[in-house]
mmCIF file of C-alpha atoms in Angstrom:
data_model
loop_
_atom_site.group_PDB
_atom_site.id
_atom_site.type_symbol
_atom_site.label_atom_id
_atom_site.label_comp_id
_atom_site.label_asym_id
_atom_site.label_seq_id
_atom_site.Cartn_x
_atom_site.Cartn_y
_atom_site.Cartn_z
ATOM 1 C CA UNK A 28 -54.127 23.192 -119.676
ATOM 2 C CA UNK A 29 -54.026 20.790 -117.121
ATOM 3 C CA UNK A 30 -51.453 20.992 -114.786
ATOM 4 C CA UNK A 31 -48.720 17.782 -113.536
ATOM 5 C CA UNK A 32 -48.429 17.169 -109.804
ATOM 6 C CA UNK A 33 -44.621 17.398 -108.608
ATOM 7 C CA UNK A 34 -44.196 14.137 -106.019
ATOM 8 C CA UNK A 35 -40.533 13.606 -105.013
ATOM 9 C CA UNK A 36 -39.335 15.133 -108.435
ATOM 10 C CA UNK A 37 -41.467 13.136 -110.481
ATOM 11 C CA UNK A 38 -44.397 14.705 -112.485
ATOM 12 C CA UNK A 39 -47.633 12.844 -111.989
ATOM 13 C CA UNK A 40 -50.385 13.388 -113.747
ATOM 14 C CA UNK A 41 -53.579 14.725 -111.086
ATOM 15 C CA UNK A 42 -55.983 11.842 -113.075
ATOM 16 C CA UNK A 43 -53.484 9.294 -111.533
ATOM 17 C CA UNK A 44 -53.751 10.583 -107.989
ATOM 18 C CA UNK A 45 -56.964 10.712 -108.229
ATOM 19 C CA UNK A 46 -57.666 7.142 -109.349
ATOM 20 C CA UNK A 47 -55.603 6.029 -106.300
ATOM 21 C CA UNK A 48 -57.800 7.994 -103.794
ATOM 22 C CA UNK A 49 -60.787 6.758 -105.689
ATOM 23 C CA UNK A 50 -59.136 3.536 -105.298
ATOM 24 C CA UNK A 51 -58.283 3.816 -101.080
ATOM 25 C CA UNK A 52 -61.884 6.011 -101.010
ATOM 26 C CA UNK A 53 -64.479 3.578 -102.295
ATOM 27 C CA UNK A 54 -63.554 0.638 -99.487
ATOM 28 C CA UNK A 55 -64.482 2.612 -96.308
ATOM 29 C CA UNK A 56 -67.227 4.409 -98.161
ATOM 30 C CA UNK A 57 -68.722 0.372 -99.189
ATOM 31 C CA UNK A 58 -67.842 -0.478 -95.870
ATOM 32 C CA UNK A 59 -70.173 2.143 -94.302
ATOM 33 C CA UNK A 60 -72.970 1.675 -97.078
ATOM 34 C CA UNK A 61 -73.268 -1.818 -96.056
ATOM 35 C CA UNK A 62 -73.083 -1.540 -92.648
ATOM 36 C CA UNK A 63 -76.047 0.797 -92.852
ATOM 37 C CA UNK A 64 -77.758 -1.654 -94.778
ATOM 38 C CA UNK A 65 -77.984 -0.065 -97.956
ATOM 39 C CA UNK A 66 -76.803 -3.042 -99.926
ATOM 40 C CA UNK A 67 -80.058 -4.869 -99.431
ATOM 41 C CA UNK A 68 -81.577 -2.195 -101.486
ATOM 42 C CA UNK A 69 -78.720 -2.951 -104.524
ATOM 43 C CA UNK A 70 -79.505 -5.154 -107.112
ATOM 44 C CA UNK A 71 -75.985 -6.570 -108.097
ATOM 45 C CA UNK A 72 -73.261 -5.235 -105.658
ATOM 46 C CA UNK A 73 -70.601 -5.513 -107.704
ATOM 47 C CA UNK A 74 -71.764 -3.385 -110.227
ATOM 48 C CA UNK A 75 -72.727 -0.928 -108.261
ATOM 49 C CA UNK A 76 -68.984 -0.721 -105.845
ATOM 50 C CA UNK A 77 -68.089 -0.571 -110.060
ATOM 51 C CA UNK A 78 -70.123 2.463 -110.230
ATOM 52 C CA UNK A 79 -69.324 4.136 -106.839
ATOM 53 C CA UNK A 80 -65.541 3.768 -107.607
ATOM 54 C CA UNK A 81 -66.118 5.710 -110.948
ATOM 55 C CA UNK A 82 -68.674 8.695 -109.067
ATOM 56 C CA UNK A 83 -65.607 8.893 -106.325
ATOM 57 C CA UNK A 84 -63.065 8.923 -109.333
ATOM 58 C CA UNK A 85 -64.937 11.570 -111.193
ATOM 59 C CA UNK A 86 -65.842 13.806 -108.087
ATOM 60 C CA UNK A 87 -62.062 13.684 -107.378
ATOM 61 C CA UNK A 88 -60.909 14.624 -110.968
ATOM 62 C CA UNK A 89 -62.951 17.986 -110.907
ATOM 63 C CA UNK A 90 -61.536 18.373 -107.249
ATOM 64 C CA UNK A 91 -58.189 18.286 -108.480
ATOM 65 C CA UNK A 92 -58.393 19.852 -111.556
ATOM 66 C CA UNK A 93 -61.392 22.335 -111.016
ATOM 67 C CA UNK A 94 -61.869 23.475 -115.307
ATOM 68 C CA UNK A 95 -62.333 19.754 -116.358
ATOM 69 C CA UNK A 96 -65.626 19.886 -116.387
ATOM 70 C CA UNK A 97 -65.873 23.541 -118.181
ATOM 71 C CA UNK A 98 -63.249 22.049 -121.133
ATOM 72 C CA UNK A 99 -65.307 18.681 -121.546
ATOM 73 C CA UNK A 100 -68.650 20.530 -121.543
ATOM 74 C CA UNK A 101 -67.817 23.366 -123.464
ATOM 75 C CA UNK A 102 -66.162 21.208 -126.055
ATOM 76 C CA UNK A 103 -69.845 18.637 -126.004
ATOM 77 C CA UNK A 104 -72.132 22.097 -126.598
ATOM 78 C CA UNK A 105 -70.008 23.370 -129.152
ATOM 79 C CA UNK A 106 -68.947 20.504 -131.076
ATOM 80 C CA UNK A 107 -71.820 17.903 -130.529
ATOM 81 C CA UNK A 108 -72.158 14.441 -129.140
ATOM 82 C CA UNK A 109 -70.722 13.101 -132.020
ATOM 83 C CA UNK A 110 -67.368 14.964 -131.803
ATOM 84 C CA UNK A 111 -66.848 14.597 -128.448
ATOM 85 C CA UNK A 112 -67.492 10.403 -127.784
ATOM 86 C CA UNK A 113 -66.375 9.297 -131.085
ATOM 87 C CA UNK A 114 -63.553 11.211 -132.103
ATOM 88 C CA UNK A 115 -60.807 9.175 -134.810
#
Protein backbone atom coordinates (compact mmCIF):
# COMPACT_ATOMS: atom_id res chain seq x y z
CA UNK A 1 0.00 0.00 0.00
CA UNK A 2 1.28 3.19 -0.72
CA UNK A 3 1.93 5.33 1.95
CA UNK A 4 0.59 9.48 2.43
CA UNK A 5 3.27 12.05 3.21
CA UNK A 6 2.39 14.06 6.55
CA UNK A 7 3.27 18.04 5.58
CA UNK A 8 2.08 20.45 8.31
CA UNK A 9 -0.82 17.98 9.28
CA UNK A 10 -2.01 17.51 5.95
CA UNK A 11 -1.68 14.08 4.15
CA UNK A 12 -0.22 14.42 0.70
CA UNK A 13 -0.09 11.96 -1.52
CA UNK A 14 4.08 11.09 -2.49
CA UNK A 15 2.80 11.19 -6.54
CA UNK A 16 2.01 14.92 -5.77
CA UNK A 17 5.40 15.75 -4.32
CA UNK A 18 6.86 14.22 -6.76
CA UNK A 19 5.22 15.98 -9.70
CA UNK A 20 6.30 19.27 -8.03
CA UNK A 21 10.03 18.26 -7.91
CA UNK A 22 9.63 16.96 -11.40
CA UNK A 23 8.13 20.23 -11.96
CA UNK A 24 11.19 22.61 -10.09
CA UNK A 25 13.73 19.56 -11.52
CA UNK A 26 13.25 19.63 -15.27
CA UNK A 27 14.16 23.68 -15.61
CA UNK A 28 17.80 23.54 -14.35
CA UNK A 29 18.23 20.10 -15.84
CA UNK A 30 16.92 21.94 -19.64
CA UNK A 31 18.90 24.70 -18.65
CA UNK A 32 22.14 22.65 -18.48
CA UNK A 33 21.16 20.38 -21.58
CA UNK A 34 21.07 23.39 -23.64
CA UNK A 35 23.81 25.08 -22.48
CA UNK A 36 25.85 22.04 -23.40
CA UNK A 37 24.41 22.13 -26.65
CA UNK A 38 22.44 19.17 -26.66
CA UNK A 39 19.34 20.80 -28.03
CA UNK A 40 20.82 21.10 -31.48
CA UNK A 41 20.74 17.41 -31.56
CA UNK A 42 16.62 17.51 -30.58
CA UNK A 43 14.25 17.44 -33.14
CA UNK A 44 11.25 19.39 -31.54
CA UNK A 45 12.26 20.81 -28.06
CA UNK A 46 9.18 21.00 -26.71
CA UNK A 47 8.38 17.61 -26.95
CA UNK A 48 11.20 16.44 -25.73
CA UNK A 49 11.34 19.10 -22.15
CA UNK A 50 7.52 17.10 -22.43
CA UNK A 51 9.34 13.93 -22.22
CA UNK A 52 12.19 14.82 -19.76
CA UNK A 53 9.55 16.22 -17.29
CA UNK A 54 7.74 12.76 -17.40
CA UNK A 55 11.46 10.52 -17.10
CA UNK A 56 12.19 13.08 -13.96
CA UNK A 57 8.49 12.48 -12.75
CA UNK A 58 8.74 8.76 -13.07
CA UNK A 59 12.39 8.39 -11.65
CA UNK A 60 11.02 10.40 -8.66
CA UNK A 61 7.83 8.25 -8.12
CA UNK A 62 9.93 4.96 -7.65
CA UNK A 63 12.30 7.20 -5.43
CA UNK A 64 9.59 7.97 -3.24
CA UNK A 65 7.69 5.08 -3.22
CA UNK A 66 10.39 2.31 -3.90
CA UNK A 67 7.51 -1.02 -4.65
CA UNK A 68 5.76 0.99 -7.49
CA UNK A 69 7.43 -0.46 -9.93
CA UNK A 70 7.22 -4.23 -8.38
CA UNK A 71 3.06 -3.63 -8.01
CA UNK A 72 2.73 -2.19 -11.69
CA UNK A 73 4.98 -4.91 -13.13
CA UNK A 74 3.88 -7.71 -11.29
CA UNK A 75 0.29 -6.81 -11.96
CA UNK A 76 1.40 -6.37 -16.29
CA UNK A 77 3.13 -10.19 -16.12
CA UNK A 78 0.39 -11.63 -14.37
CA UNK A 79 -2.58 -10.10 -15.75
CA UNK A 80 -1.49 -9.05 -19.36
CA UNK A 81 -1.26 -5.87 -21.34
CA UNK A 82 -4.72 -5.83 -21.76
CA UNK A 83 -5.66 -5.74 -18.03
CA UNK A 84 -3.32 -3.46 -17.02
CA UNK A 85 -3.74 -0.26 -19.85
CA UNK A 86 -7.31 -0.75 -20.48
CA UNK A 87 -8.97 -1.56 -17.43
CA UNK A 88 -13.16 -0.38 -17.23
Amino acid sequence: MIEDLIIDGVFVSPFLVALVLAAVAARPVGLLLNRLGLYRLVWNPGVFDAALFFLLYAGFCCLMVPDILEIYLTRFFTEGIHASFFRH
